[in-house]
CSV table of C-alpha atoms and ligand atoms in Angstrom, one decimal:
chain,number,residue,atom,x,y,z
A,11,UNK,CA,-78.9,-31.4,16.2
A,12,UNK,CA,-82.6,-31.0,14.9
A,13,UNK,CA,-81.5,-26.8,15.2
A,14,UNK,CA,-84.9,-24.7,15.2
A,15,UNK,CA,-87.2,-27.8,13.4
A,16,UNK,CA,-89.3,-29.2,16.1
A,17,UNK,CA,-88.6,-33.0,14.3
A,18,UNK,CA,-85.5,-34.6,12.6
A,19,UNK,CA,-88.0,-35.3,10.0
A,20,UNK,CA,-89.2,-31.8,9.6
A,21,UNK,CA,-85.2,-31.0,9.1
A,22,UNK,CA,-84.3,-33.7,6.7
A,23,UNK,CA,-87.4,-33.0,4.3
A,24,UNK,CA,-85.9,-29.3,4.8
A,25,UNK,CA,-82.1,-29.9,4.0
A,26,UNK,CA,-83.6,-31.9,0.5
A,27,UNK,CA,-82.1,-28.8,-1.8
A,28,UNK,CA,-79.2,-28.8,-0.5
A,29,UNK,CA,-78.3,-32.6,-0.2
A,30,UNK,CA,-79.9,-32.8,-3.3
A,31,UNK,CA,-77.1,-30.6,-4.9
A,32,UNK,CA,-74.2,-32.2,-3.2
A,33,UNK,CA,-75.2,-35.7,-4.3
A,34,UNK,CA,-74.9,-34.3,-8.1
A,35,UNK,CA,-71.9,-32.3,-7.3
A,36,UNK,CA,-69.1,-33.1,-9.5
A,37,UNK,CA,-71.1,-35.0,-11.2
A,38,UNK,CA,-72.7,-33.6,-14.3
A,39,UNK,CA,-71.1,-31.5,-16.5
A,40,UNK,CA,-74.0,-28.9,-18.1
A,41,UNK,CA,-75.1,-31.2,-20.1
A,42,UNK,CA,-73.4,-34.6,-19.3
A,43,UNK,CA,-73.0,-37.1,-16.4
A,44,UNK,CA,-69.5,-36.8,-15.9
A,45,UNK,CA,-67.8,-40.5,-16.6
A,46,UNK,CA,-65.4,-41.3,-13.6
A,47,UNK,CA,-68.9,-40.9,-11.6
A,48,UNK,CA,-68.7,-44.6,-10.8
A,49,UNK,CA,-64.9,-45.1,-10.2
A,50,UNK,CA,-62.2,-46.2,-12.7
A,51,UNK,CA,-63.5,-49.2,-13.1
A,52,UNK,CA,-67.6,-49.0,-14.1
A,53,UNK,CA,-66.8,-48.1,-17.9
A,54,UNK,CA,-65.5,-51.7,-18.9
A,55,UNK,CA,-68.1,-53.1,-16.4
A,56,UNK,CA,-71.0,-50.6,-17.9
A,57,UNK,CA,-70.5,-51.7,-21.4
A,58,UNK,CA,-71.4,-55.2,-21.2
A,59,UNK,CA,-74.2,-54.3,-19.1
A,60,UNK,CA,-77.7,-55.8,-20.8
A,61,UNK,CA,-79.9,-55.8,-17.9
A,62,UNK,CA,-80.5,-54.2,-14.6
A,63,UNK,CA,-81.8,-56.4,-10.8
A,64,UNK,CA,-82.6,-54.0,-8.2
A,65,UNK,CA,-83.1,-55.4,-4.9
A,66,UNK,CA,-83.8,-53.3,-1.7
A,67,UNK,CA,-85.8,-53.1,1.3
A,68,UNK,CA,-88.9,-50.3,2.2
A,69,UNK,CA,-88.6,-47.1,1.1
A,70,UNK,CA,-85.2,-47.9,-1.0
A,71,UNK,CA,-87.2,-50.3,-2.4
A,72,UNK,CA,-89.8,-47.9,-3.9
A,73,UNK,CA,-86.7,-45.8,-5.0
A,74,UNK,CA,-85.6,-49.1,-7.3
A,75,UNK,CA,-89.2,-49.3,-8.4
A,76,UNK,CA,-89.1,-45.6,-9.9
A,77,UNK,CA,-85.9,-46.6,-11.0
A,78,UNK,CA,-87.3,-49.6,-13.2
A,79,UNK,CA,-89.6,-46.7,-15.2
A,80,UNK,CA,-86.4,-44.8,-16.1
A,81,UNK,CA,-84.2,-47.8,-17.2
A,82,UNK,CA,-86.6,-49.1,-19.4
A,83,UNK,CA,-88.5,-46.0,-20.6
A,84,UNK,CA,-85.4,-43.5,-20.7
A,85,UNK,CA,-82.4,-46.0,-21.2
A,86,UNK,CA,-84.3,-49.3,-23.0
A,87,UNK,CA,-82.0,-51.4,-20.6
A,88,UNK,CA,-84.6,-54.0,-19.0
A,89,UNK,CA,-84.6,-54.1,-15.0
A,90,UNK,CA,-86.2,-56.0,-12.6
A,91,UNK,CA,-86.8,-54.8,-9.1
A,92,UNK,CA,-87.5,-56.9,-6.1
A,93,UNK,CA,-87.6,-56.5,-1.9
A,94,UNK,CA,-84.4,-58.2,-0.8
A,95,UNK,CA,-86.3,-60.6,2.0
A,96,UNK,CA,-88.2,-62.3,-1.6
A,97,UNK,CA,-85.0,-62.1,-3.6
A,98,UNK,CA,-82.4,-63.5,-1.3
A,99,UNK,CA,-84.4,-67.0,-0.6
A,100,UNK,CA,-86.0,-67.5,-4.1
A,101,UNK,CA,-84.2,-69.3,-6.9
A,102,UNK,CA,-83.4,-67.2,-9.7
A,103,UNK,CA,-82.4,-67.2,-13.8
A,104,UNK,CA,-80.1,-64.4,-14.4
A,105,UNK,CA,-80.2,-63.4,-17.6
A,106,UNK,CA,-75.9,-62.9,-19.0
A,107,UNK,CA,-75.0,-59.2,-18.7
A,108,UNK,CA,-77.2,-58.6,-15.6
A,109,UNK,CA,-76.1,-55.7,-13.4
A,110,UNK,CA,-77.0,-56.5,-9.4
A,111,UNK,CA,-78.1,-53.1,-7.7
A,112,UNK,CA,-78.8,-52.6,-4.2
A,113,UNK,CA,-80.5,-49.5,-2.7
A,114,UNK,CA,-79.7,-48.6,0.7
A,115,UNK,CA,-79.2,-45.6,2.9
A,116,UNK,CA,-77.6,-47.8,6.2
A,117,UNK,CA,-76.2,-49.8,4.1
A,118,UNK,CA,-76.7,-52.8,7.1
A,119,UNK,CA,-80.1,-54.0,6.1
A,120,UNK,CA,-79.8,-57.6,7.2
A,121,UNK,CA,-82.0,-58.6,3.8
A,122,UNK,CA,-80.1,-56.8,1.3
A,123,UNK,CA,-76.8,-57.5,3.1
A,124,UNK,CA,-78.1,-61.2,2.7
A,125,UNK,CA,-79.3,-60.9,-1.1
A,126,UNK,CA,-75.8,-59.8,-2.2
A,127,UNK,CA,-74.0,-62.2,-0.7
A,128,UNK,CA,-76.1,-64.7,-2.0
A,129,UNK,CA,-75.6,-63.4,-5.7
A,130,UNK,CA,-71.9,-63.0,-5.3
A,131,UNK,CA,-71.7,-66.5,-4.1
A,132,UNK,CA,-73.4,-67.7,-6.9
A,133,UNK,CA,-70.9,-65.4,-9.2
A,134,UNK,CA,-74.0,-65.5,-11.9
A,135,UNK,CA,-74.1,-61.5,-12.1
A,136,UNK,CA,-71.8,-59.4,-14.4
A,137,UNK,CA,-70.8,-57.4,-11.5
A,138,UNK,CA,-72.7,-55.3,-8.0
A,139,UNK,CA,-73.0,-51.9,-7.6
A,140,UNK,CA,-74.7,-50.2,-4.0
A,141,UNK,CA,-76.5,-46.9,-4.3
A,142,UNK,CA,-75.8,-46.4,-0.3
A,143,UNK,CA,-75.3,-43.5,2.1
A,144,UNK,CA,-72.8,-44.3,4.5
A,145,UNK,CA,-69.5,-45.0,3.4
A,146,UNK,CA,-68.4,-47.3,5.8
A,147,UNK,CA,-71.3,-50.0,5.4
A,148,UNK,CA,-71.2,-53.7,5.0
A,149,UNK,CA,-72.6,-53.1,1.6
A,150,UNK,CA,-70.4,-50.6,0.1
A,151,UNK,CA,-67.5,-52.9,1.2
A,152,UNK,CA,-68.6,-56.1,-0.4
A,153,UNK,CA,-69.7,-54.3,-3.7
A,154,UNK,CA,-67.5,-53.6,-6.3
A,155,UNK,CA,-69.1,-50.7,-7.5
A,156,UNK,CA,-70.4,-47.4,-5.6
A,157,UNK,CA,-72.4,-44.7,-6.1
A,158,UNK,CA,-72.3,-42.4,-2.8
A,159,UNK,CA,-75.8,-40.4,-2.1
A,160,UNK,CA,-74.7,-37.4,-0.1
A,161,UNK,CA,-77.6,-36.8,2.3
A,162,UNK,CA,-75.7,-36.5,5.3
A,163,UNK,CA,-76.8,-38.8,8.8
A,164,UNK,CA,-80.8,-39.7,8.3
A,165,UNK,CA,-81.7,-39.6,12.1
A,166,UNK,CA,-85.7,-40.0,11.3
A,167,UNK,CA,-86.8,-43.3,11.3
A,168,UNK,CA,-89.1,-42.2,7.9
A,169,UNK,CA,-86.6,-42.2,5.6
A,170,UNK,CA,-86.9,-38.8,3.4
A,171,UNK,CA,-83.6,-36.8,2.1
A,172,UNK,CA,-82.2,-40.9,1.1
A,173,UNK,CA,-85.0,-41.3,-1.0
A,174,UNK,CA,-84.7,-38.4,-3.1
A,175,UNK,CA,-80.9,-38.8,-3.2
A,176,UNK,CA,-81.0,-42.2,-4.0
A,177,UNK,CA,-83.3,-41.0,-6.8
A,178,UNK,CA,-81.1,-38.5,-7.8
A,179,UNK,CA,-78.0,-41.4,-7.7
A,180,UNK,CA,-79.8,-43.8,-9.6
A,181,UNK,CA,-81.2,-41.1,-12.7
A,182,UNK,CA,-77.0,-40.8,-12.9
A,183,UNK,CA,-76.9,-44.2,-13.1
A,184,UNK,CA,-79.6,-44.6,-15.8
A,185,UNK,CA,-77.5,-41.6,-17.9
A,186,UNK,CA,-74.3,-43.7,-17.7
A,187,UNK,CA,-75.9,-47.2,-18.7
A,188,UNK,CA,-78.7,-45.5,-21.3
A,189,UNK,CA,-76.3,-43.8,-23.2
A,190,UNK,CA,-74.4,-47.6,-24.2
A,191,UNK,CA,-78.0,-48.1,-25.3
A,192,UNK,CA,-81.2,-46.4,-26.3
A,193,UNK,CA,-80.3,-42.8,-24.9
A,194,UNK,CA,-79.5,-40.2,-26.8
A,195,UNK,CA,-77.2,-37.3,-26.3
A,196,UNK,CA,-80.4,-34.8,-26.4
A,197,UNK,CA,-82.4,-37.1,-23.5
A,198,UNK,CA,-79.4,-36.9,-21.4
A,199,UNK,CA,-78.9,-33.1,-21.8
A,200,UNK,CA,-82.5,-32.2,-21.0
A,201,UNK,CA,-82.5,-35.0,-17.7
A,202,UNK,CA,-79.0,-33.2,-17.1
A,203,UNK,CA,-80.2,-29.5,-17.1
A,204,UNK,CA,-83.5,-31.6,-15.0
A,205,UNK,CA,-80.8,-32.6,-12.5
A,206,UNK,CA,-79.3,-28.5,-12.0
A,207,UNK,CA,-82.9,-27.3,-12.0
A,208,UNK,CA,-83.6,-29.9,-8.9
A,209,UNK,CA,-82.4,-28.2,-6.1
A,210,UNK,CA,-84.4,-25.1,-6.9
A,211,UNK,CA,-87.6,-26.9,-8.0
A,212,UNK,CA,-87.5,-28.2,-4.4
A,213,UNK,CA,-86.9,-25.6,-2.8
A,214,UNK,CA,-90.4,-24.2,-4.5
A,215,UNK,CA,-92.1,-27.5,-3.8
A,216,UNK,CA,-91.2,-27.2,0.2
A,217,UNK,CA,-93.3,-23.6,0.1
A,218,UNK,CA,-96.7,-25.6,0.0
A,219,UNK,CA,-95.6,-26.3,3.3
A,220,UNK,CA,-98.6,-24.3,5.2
A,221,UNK,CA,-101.0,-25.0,2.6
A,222,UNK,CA,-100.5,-28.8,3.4
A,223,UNK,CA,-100.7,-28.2,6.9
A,224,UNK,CA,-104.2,-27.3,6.5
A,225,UNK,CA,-105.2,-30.2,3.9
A,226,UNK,CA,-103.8,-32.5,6.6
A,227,UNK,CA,-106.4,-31.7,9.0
A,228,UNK,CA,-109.0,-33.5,6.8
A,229,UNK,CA,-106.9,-36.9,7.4
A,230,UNK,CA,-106.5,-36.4,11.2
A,231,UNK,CA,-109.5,-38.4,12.2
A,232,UNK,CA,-109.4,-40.7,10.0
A,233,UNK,CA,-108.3,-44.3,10.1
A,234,UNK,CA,-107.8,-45.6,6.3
A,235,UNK,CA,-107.0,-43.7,3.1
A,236,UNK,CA,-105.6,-44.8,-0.7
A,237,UNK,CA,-103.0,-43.6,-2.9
A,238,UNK,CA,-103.1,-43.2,-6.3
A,239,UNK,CA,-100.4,-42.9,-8.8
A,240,UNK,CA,-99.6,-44.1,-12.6
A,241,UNK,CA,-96.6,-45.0,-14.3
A,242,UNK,CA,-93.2,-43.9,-12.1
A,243,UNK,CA,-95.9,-41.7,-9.8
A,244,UNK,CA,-97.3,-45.5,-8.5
A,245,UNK,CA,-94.2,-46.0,-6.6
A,246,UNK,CA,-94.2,-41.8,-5.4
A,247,UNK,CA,-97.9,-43.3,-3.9
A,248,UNK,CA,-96.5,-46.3,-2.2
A,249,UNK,CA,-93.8,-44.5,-0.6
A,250,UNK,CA,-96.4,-41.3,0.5
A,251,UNK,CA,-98.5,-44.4,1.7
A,252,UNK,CA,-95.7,-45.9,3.7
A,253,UNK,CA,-94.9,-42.3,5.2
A,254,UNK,CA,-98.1,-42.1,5.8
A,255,UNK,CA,-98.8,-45.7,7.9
A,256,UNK,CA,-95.3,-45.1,9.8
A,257,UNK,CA,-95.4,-42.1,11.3
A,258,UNK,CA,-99.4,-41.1,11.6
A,259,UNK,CA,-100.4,-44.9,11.8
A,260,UNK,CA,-103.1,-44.5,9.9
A,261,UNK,CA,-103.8,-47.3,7.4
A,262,UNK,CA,-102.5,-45.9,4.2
A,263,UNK,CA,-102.6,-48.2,0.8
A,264,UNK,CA,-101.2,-47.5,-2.5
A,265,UNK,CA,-102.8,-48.6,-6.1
A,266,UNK,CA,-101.9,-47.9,-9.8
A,267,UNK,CA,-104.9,-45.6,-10.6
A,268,UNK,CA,-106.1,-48.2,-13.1
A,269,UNK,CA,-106.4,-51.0,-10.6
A,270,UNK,CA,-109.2,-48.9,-8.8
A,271,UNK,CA,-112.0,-50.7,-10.5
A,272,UNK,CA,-110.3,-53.8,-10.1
A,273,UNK,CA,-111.3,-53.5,-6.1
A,274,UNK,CA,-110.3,-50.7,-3.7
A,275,UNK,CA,-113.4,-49.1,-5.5
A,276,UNK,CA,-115.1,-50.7,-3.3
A,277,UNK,CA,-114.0,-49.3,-0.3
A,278,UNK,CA,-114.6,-45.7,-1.0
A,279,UNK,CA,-117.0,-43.5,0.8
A,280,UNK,CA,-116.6,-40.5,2.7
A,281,UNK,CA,-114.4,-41.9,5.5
A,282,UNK,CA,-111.5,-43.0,3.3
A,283,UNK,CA,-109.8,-40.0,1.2
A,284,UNK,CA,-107.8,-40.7,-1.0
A,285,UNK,CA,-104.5,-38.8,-2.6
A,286,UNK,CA,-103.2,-39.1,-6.2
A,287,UNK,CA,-100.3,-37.7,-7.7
A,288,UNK,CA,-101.0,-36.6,-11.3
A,289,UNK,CA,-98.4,-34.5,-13.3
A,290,UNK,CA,-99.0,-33.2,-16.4
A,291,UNK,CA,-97.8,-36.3,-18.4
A,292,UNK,CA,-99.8,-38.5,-21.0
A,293,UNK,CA,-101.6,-40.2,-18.3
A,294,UNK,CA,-103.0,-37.3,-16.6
A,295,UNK,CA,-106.3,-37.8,-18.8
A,296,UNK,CA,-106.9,-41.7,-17.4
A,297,UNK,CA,-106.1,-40.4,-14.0
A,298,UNK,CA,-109.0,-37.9,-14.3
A,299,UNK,CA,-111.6,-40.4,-15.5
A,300,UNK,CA,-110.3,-42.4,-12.6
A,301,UNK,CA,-110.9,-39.5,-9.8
A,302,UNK,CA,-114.4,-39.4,-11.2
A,303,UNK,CA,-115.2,-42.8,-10.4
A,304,UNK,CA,-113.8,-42.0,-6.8
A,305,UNK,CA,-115.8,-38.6,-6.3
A,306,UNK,CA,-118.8,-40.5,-7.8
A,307,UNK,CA,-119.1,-42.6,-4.4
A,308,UNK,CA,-118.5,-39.8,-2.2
A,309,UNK,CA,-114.8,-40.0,-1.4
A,310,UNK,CA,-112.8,-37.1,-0.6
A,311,UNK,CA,-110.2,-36.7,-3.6
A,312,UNK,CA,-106.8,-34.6,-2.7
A,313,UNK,CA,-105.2,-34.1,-5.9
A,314,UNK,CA,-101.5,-33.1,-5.9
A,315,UNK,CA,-101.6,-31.7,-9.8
A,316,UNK,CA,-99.4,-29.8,-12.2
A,317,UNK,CA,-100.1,-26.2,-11.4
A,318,UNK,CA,-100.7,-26.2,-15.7
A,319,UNK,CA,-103.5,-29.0,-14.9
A,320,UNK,CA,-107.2,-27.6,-15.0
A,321,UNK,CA,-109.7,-29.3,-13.0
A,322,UNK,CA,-113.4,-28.7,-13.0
A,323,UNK,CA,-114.9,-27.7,-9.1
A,324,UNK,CA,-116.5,-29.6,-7.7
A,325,UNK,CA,-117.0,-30.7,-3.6
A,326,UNK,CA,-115.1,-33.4,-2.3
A,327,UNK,CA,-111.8,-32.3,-4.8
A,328,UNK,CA,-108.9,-30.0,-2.9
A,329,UNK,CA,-106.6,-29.6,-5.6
A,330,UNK,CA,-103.4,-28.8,-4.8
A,331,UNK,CA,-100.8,-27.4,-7.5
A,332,UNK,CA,-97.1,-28.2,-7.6
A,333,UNK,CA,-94.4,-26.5,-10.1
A,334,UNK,CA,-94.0,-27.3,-13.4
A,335,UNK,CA,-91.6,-30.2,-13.9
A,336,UNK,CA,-89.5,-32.5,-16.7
A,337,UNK,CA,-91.7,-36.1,-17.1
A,338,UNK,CA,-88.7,-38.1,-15.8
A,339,UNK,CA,-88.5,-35.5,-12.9
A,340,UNK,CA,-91.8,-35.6,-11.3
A,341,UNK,CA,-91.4,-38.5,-9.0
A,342,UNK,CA,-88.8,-36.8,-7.1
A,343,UNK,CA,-90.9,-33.3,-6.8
A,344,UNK,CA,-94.3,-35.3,-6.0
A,345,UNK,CA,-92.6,-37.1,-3.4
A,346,UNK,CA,-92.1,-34.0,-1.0
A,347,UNK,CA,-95.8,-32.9,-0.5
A,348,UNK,CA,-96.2,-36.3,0.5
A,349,UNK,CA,-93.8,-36.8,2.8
A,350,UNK,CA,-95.2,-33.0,4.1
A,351,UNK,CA,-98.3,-34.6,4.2
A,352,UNK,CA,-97.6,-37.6,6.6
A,353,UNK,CA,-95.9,-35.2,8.9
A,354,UNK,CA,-98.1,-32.5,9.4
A,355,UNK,CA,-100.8,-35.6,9.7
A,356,UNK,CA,-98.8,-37.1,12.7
A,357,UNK,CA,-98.2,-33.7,14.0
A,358,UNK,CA,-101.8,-33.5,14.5
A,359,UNK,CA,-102.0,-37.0,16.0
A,360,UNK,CA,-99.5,-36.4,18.5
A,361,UNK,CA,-97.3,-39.5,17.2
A,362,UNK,CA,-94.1,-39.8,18.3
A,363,UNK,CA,-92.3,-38.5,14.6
A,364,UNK,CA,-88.9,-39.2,14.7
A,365,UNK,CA,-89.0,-42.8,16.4
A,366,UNK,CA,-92.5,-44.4,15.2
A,367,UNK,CA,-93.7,-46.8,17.1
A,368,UNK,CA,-92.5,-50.7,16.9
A,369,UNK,CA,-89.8,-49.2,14.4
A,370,UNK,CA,-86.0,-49.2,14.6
A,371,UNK,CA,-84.1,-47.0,12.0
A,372,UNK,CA,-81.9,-49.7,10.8
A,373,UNK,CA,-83.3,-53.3,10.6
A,374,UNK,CA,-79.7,-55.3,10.9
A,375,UNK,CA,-81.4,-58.4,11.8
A,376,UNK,CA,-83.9,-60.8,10.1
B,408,M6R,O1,-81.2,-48.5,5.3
B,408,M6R,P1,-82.1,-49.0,4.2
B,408,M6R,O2,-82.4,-48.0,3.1
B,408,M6R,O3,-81.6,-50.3,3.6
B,408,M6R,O4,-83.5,-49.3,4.9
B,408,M6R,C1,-84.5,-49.9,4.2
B,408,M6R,C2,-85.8,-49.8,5.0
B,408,M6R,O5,-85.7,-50.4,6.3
B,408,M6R,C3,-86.2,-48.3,5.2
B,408,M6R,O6,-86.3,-47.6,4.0
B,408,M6R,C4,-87.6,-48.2,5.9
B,408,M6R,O7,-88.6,-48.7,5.0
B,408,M6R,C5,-87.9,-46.8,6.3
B,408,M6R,N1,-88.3,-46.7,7.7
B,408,M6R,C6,-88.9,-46.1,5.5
B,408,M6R,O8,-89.2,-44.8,5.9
């Protein structure tokens, strides 16, 4: 029941606070992730773990990306990620110790379905552990770990609430590996007391609802546009991108800031805005020197910034502030104006939201 939302979509960007907090429900202690999180028996499994392989599908694929900053950056455990239609047919060396992760809210996706039954034929892995959010799916079955996201049925074909909750899932999962390896006890207490602030932060970050009703009017007519992002806020592009291309079917491509020069440069002009996410982290400077180079050729820049960030006027720059948040936080809080974004710009196009085009919310077959 979509209740008073005029969309599904609409509703499950909506119920992110609160889906947010069940999924870290009796999870975290204040300053710990609580250790029978992952069942009785992750903590033998956990501590021979050396290295992480993610495979997923779409937008749970972007989710593992993000995921590959924190395991490396936060937890020093290496990780690999990969779309499960590439993993599942390609010949792989696994490395001893490696922990096989799948990302999925049906928890049916014929690929990744496919990809772990490839690796547990092969028995090569140390063990398999779903992030998934239905219970009674293939891949929970067949995996011997579990880590339940809590986001309640997804009827929108964009996936939103199971991206964030699988974001959510997985910074638990980072907390219970990193701290067998480079975490320490202070990193997980301030990602912890991150985690209890989340709900809230949300909750402010869906108040720029109206304000990016009105920035979505300057994407209406057009028919390409590019997303920027650095670091874990590359992947929090590619997913606004995809958002984007499903629902408002406009052509929406995502590049790591410093690959601009490298090409899409060339494509800028004043038909093709472009969107970055930049909070306030050590990259924000690069980022800036990157949205020159676009506002030099006439683009239109949208800049989804740290309300702390200062950017000089100029035309051609709507800068639009988001709260304050923790480094290892900011994908999850950047990726709501975007998904905001990509709805209020299909609003305006008159695109069917909730069941885009060609799409099917579940893709059980090949
Ligand atoms: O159910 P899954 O998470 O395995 O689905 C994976 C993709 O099919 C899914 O995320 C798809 O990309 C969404 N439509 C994105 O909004």
């Amino acid at each position: 029941d979509k209740g008073s939302y005029r969309h599904y979509m609409l509703k499950e960007i909506y119920e992110q606070p609160r889906v947010l907090a069940e999924t870290l429900e009796g999870r975290l202690s204040r300053d710990r992730v609580l250790p029978e999180v992952f069942g009785p028996d992750a903590g033998a499994v956990f501590d021979q773990v050396q290295r992480i392989q993610i495979v997923a599908c779409g937008t749970s694929n972007h989710a593992g990306m993000i995921a590959r900053y924190w395991f490396e950056s936060l937890a020093g455990l290496p990780c690999d990620v990969e779309v499960a239609s590439e993993y599942r047919y390609r010949p792989h060396v696994v490395s001893p110790g490696t922990l096989f992760v799948t990302i999925s809210q049906s928890g049916e996706t014929a690929d990744s379905l496919a990809a772990l039954r490839e690796v547990k034929s092969q028995a090569k892995h140390l063990a398999t552990l779903a992030i998934c959010n239905v219970a009674e799916s293939s891949l929970v079955r067949e995996s011997d770990l579990v880590l339940m996201t809590r986001a309640g049925p997804e009827i929108g074909v964009a996936s939103t609430k199971a991206f964030t909750t699988q974001l959510a899932a997985l910074l638990l999962l980072v907390i219970a590996l990193g701290r067998r390896h480079a975490m320490t006890a202070d990193t997980e207490a301030r990602l912890v007391e991150g985690l209890h602030a989340l709900p809230a932060l949300i909750d402010r970050v869906l108040q720029m609802d109206a304000d990016i009703a009105k920035l979505s009017e300057a994407f209406a007519d057009k028919h390409h546009s590019l997303f920027l992002g650095r670091g874990p806020l590359y992947p929090v592009a590619m997913e606004g991108a995809l958002k984007l291309k499903e629902i408002s079917y406009i052509h929406a491509e995502a590049y790591p800031a410093g690959e601009l020069k490298h090409g899409p440069l060339a494509l800028v002009d004043a038909e093709m805005p472009v969107v970055a996410v930049a909070p306030n982290d050590e990259l924000m400077e690069k980022l800036k020197s990157n949205l020159q180079e676009v506002q030099a050729r006439g683009g239109q820049l949208f800049v989804f910034a740290d309300e702390r960030t200062t950017f000089e006027d100029s035309p051609g720059l709507r800068l639009v502030s988001v709260p304050a948040v923790d480094d290892a936080l900011a994908a999850v809080v950047y990726t709501v104006p975007l998904q905001l974004l990509a709805y209020h710009v299909a609003l305006l196009k008159g695109t069917d939201v909730d069941k885009p085009r060609n799409l099917a919310k579940s893709v059980t077959v090949e």
